[in-house]
Amino acid sequence: MPELPEVETVARGVRAQALGRRLTEFLLLRPDFYRTPGRAALADPSALLGAVVRRVERAGKYLVLTLENGGRWQLLLHLGMSGRLQWAAPGQAREPHTHAILSFDGHELHFRDPRRFGRIAAAPAPEGGGGFAPALAIAAGWEPLEAGAEEFVALFRGRDAPIKNALLNQKLLRGVGNIYADEALFRAGIHPCARRLSRARLLRLRQAVRAVLREAVRAGGSSISDYRDSDGQPGWFHLRHRVYGRTGEPCLHCGTPIRQRVLGGRSAHFCPRCQKR
DNA sequence: ATGCTACCCTGGCAGC
DNA sequence: TGCTGCCAGGGTAGCA
């Protein structure tokens, strides 16, 4: 499940090969993959052909390429739950569930996604340079590593929802998903059901979120449910998970069995002793 | 405005 | 061995 560290890793792999190259083919094998949640109009994919890749950036869990061919375009890729971007040799057989193929001067990028929660979209880049095209519907939350202490506190202060739910809300912070929310809450000693956290606890949570994401980016992400980067390499951060996927196993700090419960429609993993409400 | 649930989708696996 | 049914979750629609 690609969250910020996984998407960051994929973004680096895409950047390394696509930057400065022209988009020479844009094949949509499953046209309904080219969509936006609202009804905003998207660009005609063929309008992007011949455009040179000027930027490859990550925003939350989104990957955004900026291209130029007289016009200026933004191309969004979201990996959803099971999405994978994989470099392939020209003409290499597509694996099952390949929904789109982007070719950059002959370097083929295959977009696979068995569960089909991912999507692709393209729109004219906004005038004046900054930000993303509204049609791409990119969550407006803060980048977790860019939000300062005061911004972070202001985001979560006064919210009534369990902190785990708030952490997953991409309109507040964008890029934190189920794995890293659980890991950060454990490190901060905060129970996922805790509400209305004090300033001191929110500051501790901010440090934990930053630490977990930074370590995970350095490890190339977490390889569960088959995640691979664009060069087919796994990440290694799952070996350092302290609560996620460890239900029933002893807490690494106090030995109490790690518990799991559903919160906000997602499974939360936590130590009932180390993490306080 | 905010919070919560149902739903989308398929591979993998437990249990029979 | 083979079948059934459940589970995983990012994001949104729609409702309270």
CSV table of C-alpha atoms (C1' of nucleotides) in Angstrom, one decimal:
chain,number,residue,atom,x,y,z
A,1,MET,CA,0.0,0.0,0.0
A,2,PRO,CA,1.9,3.0,-1.3
A,3,GLU,CA,2.0,5.9,1.2
A,4,LEU,CA,4.4,8.8,1.2
A,5,PRO,CA,7.7,6.8,1.5
A,6,GLU,CA,6.7,4.4,-1.2
A,7,VAL,CA,5.5,7.1,-3.6
A,8,GLU,CA,8.7,9.2,-2.8
A,9,THR,CA,10.8,6.1,-3.8
A,10,VAL,CA,8.8,5.6,-7.0
A,11,ALA,CA,9.1,9.3,-7.8
A,12,ARG,CA,12.9,9.1,-7.6
A,13,GLY,CA,13.0,6.2,-9.9
A,14,VAL,CA,10.7,7.8,-12.4
A,15,ARG,CA,12.6,11.1,-12.2
A,16,ALA,CA,15.9,9.4,-12.8
A,17,GLN,CA,14.7,8.1,-16.2
A,18,ALA,CA,12.0,10.4,-17.4
A,19,LEU,CA,13.4,13.9,-16.7
A,20,GLY,CA,14.3,15.7,-19.8
A,21,ARG,CA,12.8,13.1,-22.1
A,22,ARG,CA,9.8,13.4,-24.3
A,23,LEU,CA,6.5,11.7,-23.8
A,24,THR,CA,6.3,9.7,-27.1
A,25,GLU,CA,3.5,7.4,-26.3
A,26,PHE,CA,0.5,7.6,-23.9
A,27,LEU,CA,-1.5,4.4,-24.1
A,28,LEU,CA,-4.6,3.9,-22.0
A,29,LEU,CA,-5.5,0.2,-22.0
A,30,ARG,CA,-8.3,0.9,-19.6
A,31,PRO,CA,-9.8,4.2,-20.4
A,32,ASP,CA,-11.8,4.4,-17.1
A,33,PHE,CA,-8.4,4.7,-15.4
A,34,TYR,CA,-8.1,8.2,-16.8
A,35,ARG,CA,-10.4,10.0,-14.5
A,36,THR,CA,-10.9,12.6,-11.8
A,37,PRO,CA,-13.2,12.3,-8.7
A,38,GLY,CA,-15.1,15.4,-9.7
A,39,ARG,CA,-16.6,16.1,-13.1
A,40,ALA,CA,-13.8,18.5,-14.0
A,41,ALA,CA,-12.7,18.2,-17.6
A,42,LEU,CA,-9.3,16.5,-18.2
A,43,ALA,CA,-6.9,17.2,-21.1
A,44,ASP,CA,-7.0,15.0,-24.2
A,45,PRO,CA,-4.2,12.6,-23.5
A,46,SER,CA,-2.9,13.0,-27.1
A,47,ALA,CA,-2.3,16.7,-26.4
A,48,LEU,CA,0.6,15.7,-24.2
A,49,LEU,CA,2.5,13.8,-26.8
A,50,GLY,CA,5.9,15.2,-27.6
A,51,ALA,CA,6.1,17.1,-24.4
A,52,VAL,CA,9.3,17.2,-22.5
A,53,VAL,CA,9.3,16.2,-18.8
A,54,ARG,CA,10.4,19.2,-16.8
A,55,ARG,CA,9.6,18.1,-13.3
A,56,VAL,CA,8.7,14.9,-11.4
A,57,GLU,CA,7.4,15.5,-7.9
A,58,ARG,CA,5.5,13.8,-5.2
A,59,ALA,CA,2.6,15.5,-3.4
A,60,GLY,CA,1.2,13.4,-0.6
A,61,LYS,CA,0.6,10.0,-2.2
A,62,TYR,CA,0.4,11.5,-5.7
A,63,LEU,CA,3.0,11.6,-8.3
A,64,VAL,CA,3.0,14.6,-10.6
A,65,LEU,CA,4.9,15.1,-13.8
A,66,THR,CA,5.1,18.6,-15.4
A,67,LEU,CA,5.6,18.5,-19.2
A,68,GLU,CA,6.1,21.1,-21.9
A,69,ASN,CA,5.4,21.1,-25.7
A,70,GLY,CA,4.4,24.6,-26.3
A,71,GLY,CA,1.6,24.0,-23.8
A,72,ARG,CA,2.4,23.2,-20.2
A,73,TRP,CA,0.8,20.1,-18.7
A,74,GLN,CA,0.6,18.3,-15.4
A,75,LEU,CA,0.2,14.5,-15.4
A,76,LEU,CA,-1.0,12.9,-12.2
A,77,LEU,CA,-0.4,9.2,-11.2
A,78,HIS,CA,-2.0,7.8,-8.1
A,79,LEU,CA,-1.1,4.2,-7.1
A,80,GLY,CA,-4.2,3.6,-5.0
A,81,MET,CA,-3.8,0.4,-3.0
A,82,SER,CA,-2.0,-2.0,-5.3
A,83,GLY,CA,-0.6,0.3,-8.1
A,84,ARG,CA,2.9,-0.2,-9.4
A,85,LEU,CA,4.9,1.7,-11.9
A,86,GLN,CA,7.6,-0.4,-13.6
A,87,TRP,CA,10.2,0.4,-16.2
A,88,ALA,CA,10.1,-2.1,-19.0
A,89,ALA,CA,12.1,-2.8,-22.1
A,90,PRO,CA,10.4,-1.6,-25.3
A,91,GLY,CA,7.8,-4.1,-26.4
A,92,GLN,CA,8.3,-6.2,-23.3
A,93,ALA,CA,5.2,-8.2,-22.6
A,94,ARG,CA,2.7,-6.5,-20.3
A,95,GLU,CA,2.0,-8.1,-17.1
A,96,PRO,CA,-1.7,-8.7,-16.1
A,97,HIS,CA,-3.6,-5.6,-14.9
A,98,THR,CA,-1.5,-3.2,-16.9
A,99,HIS,CA,-3.8,-0.3,-17.4
A,100,ALA,CA,-1.5,2.3,-19.0
A,101,ILE,CA,1.8,2.6,-20.8
A,102,LEU,CA,3.8,5.8,-20.9
A,103,SER,CA,6.8,5.9,-23.2
A,104,PHE,CA,9.6,8.5,-22.7
A,105,ASP,CA,11.8,8.5,-25.8
A,106,GLY,CA,11.4,4.7,-25.9
A,107,HIS,CA,11.7,4.1,-22.1
A,108,GLU,CA,8.5,2.4,-21.2
A,109,LEU,CA,6.7,2.9,-17.9
A,110,HIS,CA,4.0,0.4,-17.2
A,111,PHE,CA,1.2,1.2,-14.8
A,112,ARG,CA,-0.2,-2.0,-13.2
A,113,ASP,CA,-2.9,-2.0,-10.6
A,114,PRO,CA,-4.8,-5.2,-9.8
A,115,ARG,CA,-7.3,-3.6,-7.4
A,116,ARG,CA,-7.8,-0.6,-9.6
A,117,PHE,CA,-8.0,2.0,-6.9
A,118,GLY,CA,-5.4,4.0,-8.7
A,119,ARG,CA,-5.9,6.6,-11.4
A,120,ILE,CA,-4.3,8.8,-14.0
A,121,ALA,CA,-5.3,12.4,-14.9
A,122,ALA,CA,-3.8,15.2,-16.9
A,123,ALA,CA,-4.7,18.9,-17.2
A,124,PRO,CA,-3.1,22.2,-18.3
A,125,ALA,CA,-0.6,23.4,-15.6
A,126,PRO,CA,-2.0,26.4,-13.7
A,127,GLU,CA,-0.9,29.8,-14.9
A,128,GLY,CA,1.9,31.4,-13.0
A,129,GLY,CA,3.8,28.3,-12.1
A,130,GLY,CA,2.7,27.4,-8.5
A,131,GLY,CA,0.4,24.7,-7.3
A,132,PHE,CA,-1.5,22.0,-9.1
A,133,ALA,CA,-4.3,22.1,-11.6
A,134,PRO,CA,-7.6,21.9,-9.7
A,135,ALA,CA,-8.9,19.3,-12.1
A,136,LEU,CA,-6.3,16.8,-10.8
A,137,ALA,CA,-8.1,16.9,-7.4
A,138,ILE,CA,-4.9,16.6,-5.4
A,139,ALA,CA,-5.6,16.6,-1.6
A,140,ALA,CA,-4.9,20.0,-0.2
A,141,GLY,CA,-3.3,18.9,3.1
A,142,TRP,CA,0.1,19.9,4.4
A,143,GLU,CA,3.2,17.8,3.4
A,144,PRO,CA,4.0,16.0,6.7
A,145,LEU,CA,7.7,16.9,6.5
A,146,GLU,CA,7.0,20.6,5.7
A,147,ALA,CA,4.4,21.5,8.3
A,148,GLY,CA,6.0,23.4,11.1
A,149,ALA,CA,5.2,22.8,14.8
A,150,GLU,CA,2.5,25.6,14.9
A,151,GLU,CA,0.9,24.5,11.7
A,152,PHE,CA,0.8,20.9,12.9
A,153,VAL,CA,-0.8,21.8,16.2
A,154,ALA,CA,-3.3,24.0,14.5
A,155,LEU,CA,-4.4,21.2,12.2
A,156,PHE,CA,-5.3,18.7,14.9
A,157,ARG,CA,-6.2,21.0,17.8
A,158,GLY,CA,-9.9,21.1,18.5
A,159,ARG,CA,-10.8,18.1,16.4
A,160,ASP,CA,-13.2,15.6,17.9
A,161,ALA,CA,-12.3,12.6,15.8
A,162,PRO,CA,-9.9,9.9,17.1
A,163,ILE,CA,-6.4,11.0,16.3
A,164,LYS,CA,-5.8,8.0,14.0
A,165,ASN,CA,-8.8,9.0,11.8
A,166,ALA,CA,-7.5,12.6,11.7
A,167,LEU,CA,-4.0,11.4,10.7
A,168,LEU,CA,-5.5,9.5,7.7
A,169,ASN,CA,-7.4,12.6,6.6
A,170,GLN,CA,-5.5,13.8,3.5
A,171,LYS,CA,-7.1,17.3,3.8
A,172,LEU,CA,-5.1,17.8,7.0
A,173,LEU,CA,-1.8,16.0,6.3
A,174,ARG,CA,-1.3,14.4,2.9
A,175,GLY,CA,0.8,11.2,2.5
A,176,VAL,CA,0.3,9.4,5.9
A,177,GLY,CA,-1.6,6.1,5.4
A,178,ASN,CA,-2.5,3.3,7.7
A,179,ILE,CA,1.0,1.9,8.2
A,180,TYR,CA,2.8,5.1,9.1
A,181,ALA,CA,-0.1,6.4,11.2
A,182,ASP,CA,0.1,3.3,13.4
A,183,GLU,CA,3.9,3.4,13.6
A,184,ALA,CA,3.9,7.1,14.4
A,185,LEU,CA,1.3,6.8,17.1
A,186,PHE,CA,3.2,4.0,18.7
A,187,ARG,CA,6.4,6.0,18.8
A,188,ALA,CA,4.6,9.0,20.3
A,189,GLY,CA,3.0,6.8,22.9
A,190,ILE,CA,-0.5,7.9,21.8
A,191,HIS,CA,-3.5,5.6,21.6
A,192,PRO,CA,-5.1,5.6,18.2
A,193,CYS,CA,-8.5,6.4,19.9
A,194,ALA,CA,-7.2,9.4,21.8
A,195,ARG,CA,-9.0,12.7,21.0
A,196,ARG,CA,-8.4,16.3,21.6
A,197,LEU,CA,-4.7,15.9,22.3
A,198,SER,CA,-2.7,18.5,24.3
A,199,ARG,CA,-0.2,20.7,22.5
A,200,ALA,CA,2.7,18.7,24.1
A,201,ARG,CA,1.3,15.4,22.8
A,202,LEU,CA,0.7,16.9,19.3
A,203,LEU,CA,4.3,18.1,19.2
A,204,ARG,CA,5.5,14.6,20.2
A,205,LEU,CA,3.3,13.2,17.5
A,206,ARG,CA,4.8,15.5,14.9
A,207,GLN,CA,8.3,14.4,15.8
A,208,ALA,CA,7.2,10.8,15.5
A,209,VAL,CA,5.5,11.3,12.1
A,210,ARG,CA,8.6,13.0,10.8
A,211,ALA,CA,11.0,10.3,12.2
A,212,VAL,CA,9.0,7.4,10.8
A,213,LEU,CA,8.6,8.9,7.4
A,214,ARG,CA,12.2,9.9,7.1
A,215,GLU,CA,13.4,6.4,8.2
A,216,ALA,CA,11.0,4.8,5.8
A,217,VAL,CA,12.1,6.9,2.8
A,218,ARG,CA,15.7,6.0,3.6
A,219,ALA,CA,14.7,2.3,3.6
A,220,GLY,CA,12.9,2.6,0.3
A,221,GLY,CA,9.5,2.2,1.8
A,222,SER,CA,7.7,-0.9,3.2
A,223,SER,CA,7.2,-4.0,1.0
A,224,ILE,CA,3.9,-5.4,2.1
A,225,SER,CA,1.4,-6.8,-0.4
A,226,ASP,CA,4.0,-6.9,-3.1
A,227,TYR,CA,5.1,-3.3,-3.3
A,228,ARG,CA,8.1,-2.7,-5.6
A,229,ASP,CA,9.7,0.5,-6.8
A,230,SER,CA,10.0,1.5,-10.5
A,231,ASP,CA,13.1,-0.6,-10.9
A,232,GLY,CA,11.4,-3.7,-9.3
A,233,GLN,CA,13.3,-3.4,-6.0
A,234,PRO,CA,11.5,-3.9,-2.6
A,235,GLY,CA,11.6,-1.5,0.3
A,236,TRP,CA,12.9,-2.7,3.7
A,237,PHE,CA,11.0,-0.6,6.3
A,238,HIS,CA,8.5,-3.3,7.0
A,239,LEU,CA,11.3,-5.1,8.9
A,240,ARG,CA,11.3,-2.2,11.3
A,241,HIS,CA,7.5,-2.0,11.9
A,242,ARG,CA,6.8,-2.0,15.6
A,243,VAL,CA,3.1,-2.4,15.6
A,244,TYR,CA,1.7,-2.7,12.0
A,245,GLY,CA,1.1,-6.3,11.1
A,246,ARG,CA,2.3,-7.5,14.6
A,247,THR,CA,-1.1,-8.3,16.1
A,248,GLY,CA,-0.7,-10.7,19.0
A,249,GLU,CA,3.1,-10.4,19.1
A,250,PRO,CA,4.8,-8.8,22.1
A,251,CYS,CA,5.3,-5.1,22.2
A,252,LEU,CA,9.0,-4.4,21.6
A,253,HIS,CA,9.0,-2.1,24.6
A,254,CYS,CA,6.9,-3.7,27.3
A,255,GLY,CA,6.0,-7.2,26.0
A,256,THR,CA,2.2,-6.7,26.1
A,257,PRO,CA,0.6,-8.4,23.0
A,258,ILE,CA,-0.1,-5.9,20.2
A,259,ARG,CA,-3.8,-5.3,19.7
A,260,GLN,CA,-5.8,-4.6,16.6
A,261,ARG,CA,-9.1,-3.0,16.2
A,262,VAL,CA,-11.1,-1.3,13.5
A,263,LEU,CA,-11.0,2.5,13.5
A,264,GLY,CA,-12.3,4.7,10.7
A,265,GLY,CA,-12.8,1.6,8.6
A,266,ARG,CA,-9.1,0.7,8.9
A,267,SER,CA,-7.3,-1.7,11.2
A,268,ALA,CA,-5.4,0.1,13.9
A,269,HIS,CA,-2.5,-1.7,15.5
A,270,PHE,CA,-1.3,-0.5,18.9
A,271,CYS,CA,0.2,-1.5,22.3
A,272,PRO,CA,-2.6,-1.1,24.9
A,273,ARG,CA,0.0,-0.4,27.6
A,274,CYS,CA,2.5,1.9,26.0
A,275,GLN,CA,-0.1,4.0,24.1
A,276,LYS,CA,-2.2,6.3,26.3
A,277,ARG,CA,-5.6,7.7,25.6
B,1,DA,C1',-18.3,22.1,8.7
B,2,DT,C1',-17.3,17.7,10.6
B,3,DG,C1',-17.6,12.8,11.3
B,4,DC,C1',-18.8,8.3,10.0
B,5,DT,C1',-20.1,4.3,6.9
B,6,DA,C1',-20.6,1.9,2.6
B,7,DC,C1',-18.5,1.0,-1.4
B,8,DC,C1',-15.2,0.3,-5.1
B,9,DC,C1',-11.8,-4.0,-6.5
B,10,DT,C1',-9.0,-8.5,-6.7
B,11,DG,C1',-5.3,-11.5,-4.9
B,12,DG,C1',-4.1,-14.2,-1.2
B,13,DC,C1',-5.1,-17.1,2.3
B,14,DA,C1',-7.7,-19.7,6.2
B,15,DG,C1',-10.9,-23.1,6.8
B,16,DC,C1',-13.7,-26.7,5.4
C,1,DT,C1',-7.3,-30.7,-4.1
C,2,DG,C1',-10.7,-27.3,-4.7
C,3,DC,C1',-14.0,-24.4,-3.2
C,4,DT,C1',-16.0,-20.5,-0.4
C,5,DG,C1',-15.7,-16.4,2.0
C,6,DC,C1',-13.2,-13.1,4.3
C,7,DC,C1',-9.6,-9.5,4.5
C,8,DA,C1',-6.5,-5.8,3.0
C,9,DG,C1',-7.2,-0.3,2.4
C,10,DG,C1',-6.9,4.9,-0.4
C,11,DG,C1',-10.3,7.7,-1.6
C,12,DT,C1',-15.0,9.5,-2.3
C,13,DA,C1',-20.1,9.8,-2.1
C,14,DG,C1',-23.6,10.4,0.7
C,15,DC,C1',-25.8,10.7,4.9
C,16,DA,C1',-26.3,12.2,10.0
